[in-house]
Coordinates of N, CA and C in Angstrom, one line a residue:
M1 N -21.1 3.1 11.9 CA -20.2 1.9 12.0 C -19.8 1.6 10.5
S2 N -18.7 1.1 10.2 CA -18.3 0.8 9.0 C -18.9 -0.5 8.3
S3 N -19.2 -0.4 7.1 CA -19.7 -1.6 6.5 C -18.8 -2.6 6.1
L4 N -17.5 -2.2 6.2 CA -16.4 -3.1 5.9 C -16.0 -3.7 7.3
V5 N -16.5 -4.8 7.6 CA -16.2 -5.4 9.0 C -14.9 -6.2 8.9
V6 N -14.0 -5.9 9.7 CA -12.7 -6.5 9.7 C -12.7 -7.9 10.4
R7 N -12.4 -9.0 9.6 CA -12.3 -10.3 10.1 C -11.0 -10.5 10.9
R8 N -9.9 -9.9 10.2 CA -8.6 -10.1 10.8 C -7.7 -9.1 10.2
T9 N -6.5 -8.7 10.8 CA -5.5 -7.9 10.3 C -4.2 -8.8 10.4
F10 N -3.3 -8.6 9.4 CA -2.0 -9.1 9.6 C -1.0 -8.2 8.9
A11 N 0.2 -8.4 9.2 CA 1.3 -7.6 8.7 C 2.6 -8.3 8.4
Q12 N 3.4 -7.9 7.5 CA 4.7 -8.4 7.3 C 5.8 -7.2 7.2
I13 N 6.9 -7.6 7.8 CA 8.0 -6.7 7.7 C 9.2 -7.4 7.1
E14 N 10.0 -6.6 6.3 CA 11.1 -7.1 5.8 C 12.2 -6.1 5.8
E15 N 13.4 -6.5 6.0 CA 14.5 -5.7 6.2 C 15.7 -6.2 5.3
T16 N 16.2 -5.3 4.3 CA 17.3 -5.7 3.6 C 18.5 -4.8 3.9
R17 N 19.6 -5.5 4.1 CA 20.8 -4.7 4.5 C 21.8 -4.7 3.4
L18 N 21.9 -5.7 2.5 CA 22.8 -5.8 1.4 C 22.2 -6.1 0.2
V19 N 22.7 -5.5 -0.9 CA 22.3 -5.9 -2.3 C 23.6 -6.0 -3.0
A20 N 23.7 -7.1 -3.8 CA 24.9 -7.5 -4.6 C 26.2 -7.3 -3.6
G21 N 26.0 -7.8 -2.4 CA 27.1 -7.7 -1.5 C 27.5 -6.4 -0.9
R22 N 26.6 -5.4 -1.2 CA 27.0 -4.0 -0.8 C 25.9 -3.4 0.0
S23 N 26.2 -2.4 0.7 CA 25.2 -1.4 1.3 C 25.5 0.0 0.9
D24 N 24.9 1.0 1.4 CA 25.2 2.4 1.2 C 25.0 3.1 2.4
A25 N 25.3 4.4 2.5 CA 25.3 5.2 3.8 C 23.8 5.3 4.3
Q26 N 22.8 5.0 3.7 CA 21.5 5.2 4.3 C 21.0 4.1 5.2
G27 N 21.7 3.0 5.3 CA 21.3 2.0 6.2 C 20.3 1.1 5.5
P28 N 19.8 0.1 6.5 CA 18.9 -0.9 5.9 C 17.6 -0.3 5.3
L29 N 17.1 -1.2 4.3 CA 15.8 -0.7 3.7 C 14.7 -1.6 4.5
R30 N 13.7 -0.9 5.1 CA 12.7 -1.6 5.8 C 11.3 -1.4 5.0
K31 N 10.6 -2.5 4.9 CA 9.3 -2.3 4.0 C 8.4 -3.2 4.9
V32 N 7.2 -2.5 5.1 CA 6.1 -3.2 5.8 C 4.9 -3.2 4.9
A33 N 4.0 -4.2 5.1 CA 2.7 -4.2 4.5 C 1.8 -4.5 5.6
V34 N 0.6 -3.9 5.6 CA -0.4 -4.0 6.7 C -1.7 -4.4 5.9
C35 N -2.4 -5.5 6.4 CA -3.5 -5.9 5.5 C -4.7 -6.1 6.5
A36 N -5.9 -5.7 6.0 CA -7.1 -5.8 6.6 C -8.1 -6.7 5.8
V37 N -8.5 -7.9 6.3 CA -9.4 -8.7 5.7 C -10.8 -8.3 6.1
V38 N -11.6 -7.7 5.1 CA -12.9 -7.2 5.4 C -14.0 -7.8 4.5
T39 N -15.1 -7.8 5.1 CA -16.3 -8.2 4.3 C -16.6 -7.4 3.1
N40 N -17.1 -8.1 2.0 CA -17.4 -7.4 0.7 C -18.9 -7.3 0.8
P41 N -19.6 -6.1 1.1 CA -21.1 -6.0 1.1 C -21.8 -6.2 -0.2
F42 N -21.0 -6.3 -1.3 CA -21.6 -6.6 -2.6 C -21.3 -8.0 -3.2
A43 N -20.6 -8.8 -2.4 CA -20.3 -10.1 -2.9 C -21.5 -10.8 -3.3
G44 N -21.6 -11.5 -4.3 CA -22.6 -12.4 -4.9 C -24.0 -11.7 -5.2
R45 N -23.8 -10.2 -5.4 CA -25.2 -9.6 -5.8 C -25.1 -9.3 -7.2
G46 N -24.2 -9.6 -8.0 CA -24.3 -9.2 -9.3 C -23.8 -7.8 -9.5
Y47 N -24.1 -7.2 -10.6 CA -23.8 -5.8 -10.9 C -24.5 -4.8 -9.9
V48 N -23.7 -4.0 -9.2 CA -24.3 -2.9 -8.4 C -23.6 -1.6 -8.9
A49 N -24.5 -0.6 -9.3 CA -23.9 0.6 -9.9 C -23.2 1.6 -8.8
D50 N -23.9 1.7 -7.5 CA -23.3 2.6 -6.6 C -22.4 1.9 -5.6
L51 N -21.1 2.1 -5.6 CA -20.2 1.4 -4.7 C -19.7 2.4 -3.5
S52 N -20.6 3.4 -3.3 CA -20.2 4.4 -2.3 C -20.1 3.8 -0.9
E53 N -20.8 2.8 -0.6 CA -20.7 2.2 0.8 C -19.4 1.7 1.1
I54 N -18.7 1.1 0.0 CA -17.4 0.7 0.2 C -16.4 1.9 0.2
V55 N -16.6 2.9 -0.7 CA -15.7 4.0 -0.6 C -15.8 4.8 0.6
D56 N -16.9 5.1 1.2 CA -17.1 5.8 2.4 C -16.5 5.2 3.6
A57 N -16.6 3.8 3.6 CA -16.1 3.0 4.7 C -14.6 2.8 4.7
S58 N -14.0 3.1 3.6 CA -12.5 2.9 3.4 C -11.7 4.0 4.1
D59 N -12.3 5.0 4.4 CA -11.7 6.1 5.3 C -11.0 5.5 6.6
E60 N -11.9 4.7 7.2 CA -11.6 4.2 8.6 C -10.5 3.0 8.4
I61 N -10.6 2.3 7.2 CA -9.5 1.4 7.1 C -8.2 1.9 6.7
G62 N -8.3 3.0 5.9 CA -6.9 3.8 5.6 C -6.2 4.2 6.8
T63 N -7.1 4.8 7.8 CA -6.3 5.3 9.0 C -5.9 4.1 9.8
L64 N -6.6 3.1 9.9 CA -6.1 1.9 10.7 C -4.8 1.3 10.1
L65 N -4.8 1.1 8.8 CA -3.6 0.5 8.1 C -2.4 1.4 8.1
G66 N -2.7 2.7 7.9 CA -1.5 3.8 7.9 C -0.9 3.9 9.3
Q67 N -1.8 3.9 10.3 CA -1.2 4.1 11.8 C -0.4 2.8 12.0
E68 N -0.9 1.6 11.7 CA -0.1 0.4 12.0 C 1.2 0.4 11.2
A69 N 1.2 0.8 10.0 CA 2.4 0.8 9.1 C 3.4 1.6 9.7
V70 N 3.1 2.8 10.1 CA 4.0 3.9 10.9 C 4.6 3.1 12.0
R71 N 3.7 2.5 13.0 CA 4.2 1.9 14.1 C 5.3 0.7 13.8
L72 N 4.8 -0.1 12.9 CA 5.8 -1.2 12.5 C 7.0 -0.8 11.9
L73 N 6.9 0.3 11.0 CA 8.2 0.8 10.3 C 9.2 1.3 11.2
G74 N 8.7 2.0 12.3 CA 9.6 2.5 13.4 C 10.5 3.7 13.0
E75 N 10.2 4.4 11.9 CA 10.8 5.6 11.5 C 10.1 6.2 10.3
P76 N 10.5 7.4 10.0 CA 9.6 8.1 9.0 C 9.5 7.3 7.7
V77 N 8.2 7.5 7.1 CA 7.8 6.9 5.8 C 8.4 7.7 4.8
Q78 N 9.1 7.2 3.8 CA 9.5 7.8 2.6 C 8.7 7.3 1.4
S79 N 8.3 6.1 1.3 CA 7.5 5.6 0.3 C 6.3 4.9 0.6
Y80 N 5.3 4.9 -0.3 CA 4.1 4.2 0.1 C 3.4 3.6 -1.1
G81 N 2.5 2.6 -0.9 CA 1.8 2.0 -1.9 C 0.4 1.4 -1.4
K82 N -0.5 1.0 -2.3 CA -1.7 0.4 -1.8 C -2.0 -0.7 -2.7
A83 N -2.8 -1.8 -2.3 CA -3.2 -2.8 -3.1 C -4.3 -3.4 -2.5
G84 N -5.0 -4.5 -3.3 CA -6.0 -5.2 -2.8 C -6.4 -6.3 -3.6
V85 N -7.1 -7.4 -2.9 CA -7.5 -8.5 -3.6 C -9.0 -8.7 -3.2
V86 N -9.9 -8.9 -4.3 CA -11.2 -9.2 -4.0 C -11.5 -10.7 -4.1
G87 N -12.3 -11.3 -3.2 CA -12.6 -12.7 -3.4 C -13.5 -12.9 -4.5
T88 N -13.7 -14.1 -4.9 CA -14.2 -14.7 -6.1 C -15.8 -14.4 -6.2
A89 N -16.4 -14.1 -5.2 CA -17.8 -13.8 -5.3 C -18.1 -12.3 -5.5
G90 N -16.9 -11.5 -5.6 CA -17.0 -10.2 -5.9 C -16.4 -9.9 -7.2
E91 N -16.2 -8.5 -7.6 CA -15.5 -8.2 -8.7 C -14.4 -7.0 -8.4
Q92 N -13.5 -7.0 -9.3 CA -12.3 -6.2 -9.2 C -12.8 -4.7 -8.8
E93 N -13.8 -4.3 -9.4 CA -14.4 -2.9 -9.0 C -14.6 -2.7 -7.6
H94 N -15.0 -3.7 -6.9 CA -15.3 -3.6 -5.4 C -14.0 -3.2 -4.6
I95 N -12.9 -3.9 -5.0 CA -11.6 -3.5 -4.2 C -11.1 -2.3 -4.7
N96 N -11.3 -1.9 -5.9 CA -10.9 -0.6 -6.4 C -11.7 0.5 -5.7
A97 N -12.9 0.2 -5.4 CA -13.8 1.2 -4.5 C -13.1 1.4 -3.1
A98 N -12.5 0.3 -2.6 CA -11.8 0.5 -1.3 C -10.6 1.2 -1.2
L99 N -10.0 1.4 -2.4 CA -8.7 2.0 -2.6 C -8.8 3.5 -3.2
T100 N -9.9 4.1 -3.2 CA -9.9 5.4 -3.9 C -9.3 6.5 -3.1
S101 N -9.5 7.7 -3.5 CA -8.8 8.7 -2.8 C -9.3 9.0 -1.3
T102 N -10.5 8.5 -1.0 CA -11.0 8.4 0.4 C -10.1 7.6 1.2
F103 N -9.7 6.5 0.7 CA -8.7 5.6 1.5 C -7.4 6.3 1.4
G104 N -7.0 6.8 0.3 CA -5.6 7.3 0.1 C -5.4 8.5 1.0
N105 N -6.4 9.5 1.1 CA -6.2 10.6 1.9 C -6.1 10.1 3.4
A106 N -6.8 9.3 3.9 CA -6.8 8.7 5.3 C -5.3 8.1 5.5
L107 N -4.8 7.3 4.4 CA -3.5 6.7 4.7 C -2.4 7.9 4.7
R108 N -2.6 8.9 3.9 CA -1.6 9.9 3.8 C -1.5 10.6 5.1
E109 N -2.7 11.0 5.7 CA -2.8 11.7 7.0 C -2.1 10.7 8.2
A110 N -2.5 9.5 8.1 CA -2.1 8.6 9.1 C -0.5 8.4 9.0
I111 N 0.2 8.6 8.0 CA 1.7 8.4 7.8 C 2.4 9.7 7.9
G112 N 1.6 10.8 8.1 CA 2.3 12.2 8.3 C 2.5 12.9 7.0
G113 N 1.7 12.6 6.1 CA 1.6 13.4 4.8 C 2.2 12.8 3.7
G114 N 2.0 13.2 2.4 CA 2.5 12.7 1.2 C 1.7 13.6 0.1
K115 N 2.5 13.9 -0.9 CA 2.0 14.8 -1.9 C 1.7 14.1 -3.3
A116 N 2.4 12.9 -3.4 CA 2.4 12.3 -4.6 C 1.1 11.3 -4.6
W117 N 0.8 10.9 -5.9 CA -0.2 9.9 -6.2 C 0.3 8.6 -5.7
I118 N -0.7 7.8 -5.1 CA -0.2 6.6 -4.3 C -0.3 5.5 -5.4
T119 N 0.8 4.7 -5.7 CA 0.8 3.7 -6.6 C -0.2 2.6 -6.1
S120 N -0.7 1.8 -6.9 CA -1.8 0.9 -6.7 C -2.0 -0.2 -7.6
V121 N -2.3 -1.4 -7.2 CA -2.7 -2.5 -8.0 C -3.7 -3.2 -7.2
T122 N -4.6 -3.9 -8.0 CA -5.8 -4.7 -7.4 C -6.1 -5.9 -8.4
K123 N -6.6 -7.0 -7.9 CA -7.1 -8.2 -8.7 C -7.9 -9.0 -8.0
A124 N -8.7 -9.9 -8.7 CA -9.5 -10.9 -8.0 C -8.6 -12.1 -7.7
G125 N -9.0 -12.8 -6.6 CA -8.2 -14.0 -6.2 C -8.9 -14.8 -5.2
A126 N -8.3 -15.9 -4.9 CA -8.7 -16.7 -3.7 C -7.7 -16.8 -2.6
A127 N -8.0 -17.4 -1.5 CA -7.0 -17.8 -0.5 C -5.8 -18.3 -1.1
G128 N -4.6 -17.8 -0.7 CA -3.3 -18.4 -1.2 C -2.8 -17.4 -2.3
T129 N -3.5 -16.3 -2.6 CA -3.1 -15.4 -3.7 C -1.9 -14.6 -3.2
T130 N -1.1 -14.3 -4.1 CA 0.1 -13.4 -3.9 C 0.0 -12.1 -4.6
I131 N 0.3 -11.0 -4.2 CA 0.3 -9.8 -4.9 C 1.5 -8.9 -4.6
D132 N 1.9 -8.2 -5.6 CA 3.0 -7.3 -5.5 C 2.4 -6.0 -5.2
V133 N 2.9 -5.2 -4.1 CA 2.4 -4.0 -3.8 C 3.4 -2.9 -4.4
P134 N 3.1 -2.0 -5.2 CA 4.0 -1.1 -5.7 C 4.3 0.1 -4.7
L135 N 5.6 0.4 -4.7 CA 6.0 1.6 -3.9 C 6.6 2.7 -4.7
A136 N 6.4 3.9 -4.2 CA 6.9 5.1 -4.8 C 7.1 6.1 -3.7
Y137 N 8.0 7.0 -4.0 CA 8.4 8.2 -3.1 C 7.0 9.0 -2.7
K138 N 6.8 9.2 -1.5 CA 5.5 9.9 -1.1 C 5.2 11.2 -1.5
D139 N 6.3 12.0 -1.8 CA 6.1 13.4 -2.2 C 6.3 13.7 -3.6
E140 N 6.8 12.8 -4.4 CA 7.1 13.2 -5.8 C 7.2 11.7 -6.6
I141 N 6.3 11.5 -7.5 CA 6.3 10.3 -8.2 C 7.5 10.0 -9.1
W142 N 8.2 11.1 -9.4 CA 9.4 10.8 -10.4 C 10.7 10.6 -9.7
V143 N 10.7 10.3 -8.4 CA 12.0 10.0 -7.8 C 12.2 8.4 -8.0
R144 N 13.0 8.1 -9.0 CA 13.2 6.7 -9.4 C 13.8 5.8 -8.5
S145 N 14.6 6.3 -7.5 CA 15.3 5.5 -6.5 C 14.3 4.8 -5.6
H146 N 13.1 5.2 -5.6 CA 12.2 4.7 -4.6 C 11.2 3.8 -5.4
Y147 N 11.1 3.6 -6.7 CA 10.4 2.6 -7.3 C 10.6 1.2 -6.9
D148 N 9.7 0.6 -6.2 CA 10.0 -0.7 -5.6 C 8.7 -1.5 -5.5
A149 N 8.7 -2.6 -4.8 CA 7.5 -3.3 -4.5 C 7.8 -4.2 -3.3
L150 N 6.6 -4.7 -2.8 CA 6.7 -5.6 -1.6 C 5.7 -6.7 -2.0
T151 N 6.1 -8.0 -2.0 CA 5.3 -9.1 -2.2 C 4.7 -9.6 -1.0
V152 N 3.2 -9.6 -1.0 CA 2.5 -10.1 0.1 C 1.7 -11.4 -0.3
H153 N 1.8 -12.4 0.5 CA 1.2 -13.7 0.3 C 0.1 -13.7 1.3
L154 N -1.1 -14.1 0.8 CA -2.4 -14.1 1.6 C -2.8 -15.5 1.8
S155 N -2.4 -16.1 2.8 CA -2.6 -17.5 3.1 C -3.9 -17.9 3.3
D156 N -4.8 -17.3 3.9 CA -6.2 -17.7 4.1 C -7.2 -16.7 3.8
A157 N -6.8 -15.7 2.8 CA -7.8 -14.7 2.5 C -7.5 -14.4 1.1
P158 N -8.4 -13.8 0.3 CA -9.8 -13.6 0.9 C -10.7 -14.7 0.7
H159 N -11.7 -15.0 1.6 CA -12.7 -15.9 1.2 C -13.6 -15.3 0.1
P160 N -14.4 -16.1 -0.5 CA -15.2 -15.5 -1.6 C -15.9 -14.3 -1.4
D161 N -16.3 -14.0 -0.2 CA -17.3 -12.8 0.2 C -16.4 -11.7 0.9
E162 N -15.1 -11.8 0.7 CA -14.1 -10.9 1.4 C -13.3 -10.0 0.4
M163 N -12.6 -8.9 1.0 CA -11.7 -8.3 0.3 C -10.4 -8.1 1.3
V164 N -9.2 -8.1 0.7 CA -8.1 -7.8 1.5 C -7.5 -6.4 1.1
V165 N -7.5 -5.5 1.9 CA -7.1 -4.1 1.7 C -5.6 -3.9 2.3
I166 N -4.7 -3.5 1.4 CA -3.3 -3.4 1.9 C -2.7 -2.1 1.7
A167 N -1.9 -1.7 2.6 CA -1.2 -0.5 2.7 C 0.3 -0.9 3.0
A168 N 1.2 -0.3 2.2 CA 2.6 -0.6 2.4 C 3.3 0.6 2.5
A169 N 4.6 0.5 3.2 CA 5.4 1.8 3.5 C 6.9 1.2 3.5
A170 N 7.7 2.1 3.2 CA 9.1 1.8 3.3 C 9.9 3.2 3.8
N171 N 11.1 2.9 4.5 CA 11.8 4.0 5.1 C 12.8 4.7 4.1
R172 N 12.9 4.2 3.0 CA 14.1 4.7 2.0 C 13.7 4.1 0.7
G173 N 14.6 4.5 -0.3 CA 14.6 3.9 -1.7 C 15.5 2.7 -1.7
R174 N 15.6 2.2 -2.8 CA 16.4 1.0 -2.9 C 17.7 1.1 -2.5
I175 N 18.4 0.1 -2.0 CA 19.8 0.1 -1.6 C 20.7 0.1 -3.0
N176 N 21.6 1.0 -3.0 CA 22.5 1.3 -4.2 C 21.8 1.6 -5.5
A177 N 20.8 2.4 -5.3 CA 20.0 2.9 -6.4 C 21.0 3.7 -7.3
R178 N 21.0 3.6 -8.6 CA 21.9 4.3 -9.4 C 21.4 4.4 -10.8
V179 N 20.1 4.6 -11.0 CA 19.6 4.8 -12.5 C 19.3 6.2 -12.8
G180 N 19.8 7.2 -11.9 CA 19.5 8.6 -12.3 C 18.1 9.1 -11.9
G181 N 17.9 10.1 -12.5 CA 16.4 10.8 -12.3 C 16.6 11.8 -11.0
M182 N 15.3 12.3 -10.7 CA 15.3 13.3 -9.6 C 15.7 12.6 -8.3
T183 N 16.4 13.2 -7.5 CA 16.6 12.8 -6.2 C 15.7 13.3 -5.1
V184 N 15.7 12.6 -3.9 CA 14.8 13.2 -2.8 C 15.1 14.5 -2.5
A185 N 16.4 14.9 -2.5 CA 17.0 16.3 -2.2 C 16.3 17.3 -3.2
E186 N 16.3 16.9 -4.4 CA 15.8 17.8 -5.4 C 14.2 18.0 -5.3
A187 N 13.6 16.9 -5.0 CA 12.2 16.7 -4.8 C 11.8 17.7 -3.7
T188 N 12.5 17.5 -2.5 CA 12.1 18.4 -1.3 C 12.6 19.8 -1.4
S189 N 13.6 20.1 -2.3 CA 14.0 21.6 -2.2 C 13.2 22.2 -3.4
G190 N 12.5 21.6 -4.2 CA 11.9 22.2 -5.3 C 12.7 22.5 -6.5
N191 N 14.0 22.1 -6.4 CA 15.0 22.2 -7.5 C 15.0 21.0 -8.4
R192 N 14.1 21.1 -9.4 CA 13.9 19.8 -10.3 C 14.6 19.9 -11.6
S193 N 15.8 19.9 -11.5 CA 16.8 20.1 -12.7 C 16.8 18.9 -13.6

């Protein structure tokens, strides 16, 4: 059984149809964030050297959040990101332990794969915290059209002895993206001119 007991989960979905009064041929941009509010087994204990208890348990959380993100997105994932907030009785390293490659690999598998490093951000905070979850193209970090973020407001979490683990996904890059760089087509074809 996981040492990260889930108190509650919640999600947010946003859909953007127009930017600067325009759209493009790719359709609306959908972004979802799925959050799990979990116990922090190291809260209030001072410095603990071995955080493997959190790392190991994060596999289950990554699968849970990834599957729910896919369900809520309702179409293939093109971008992903991860984030977390640790309550005030913990330390930032605790939430980082919940987002290592153990979590990331489970998230990748749940969303149907991804070759790129998963963008990430963490911080300490109290209930009412806001965090911007970074997004990037799931198969190639250098696809600029997919550099984005999703702002998540945590109205009642984390409590001092909790952490909020967040997975985010999007169905496409920014609407009307036009700053150049590698395209999705180039990234998927292997032609990186």
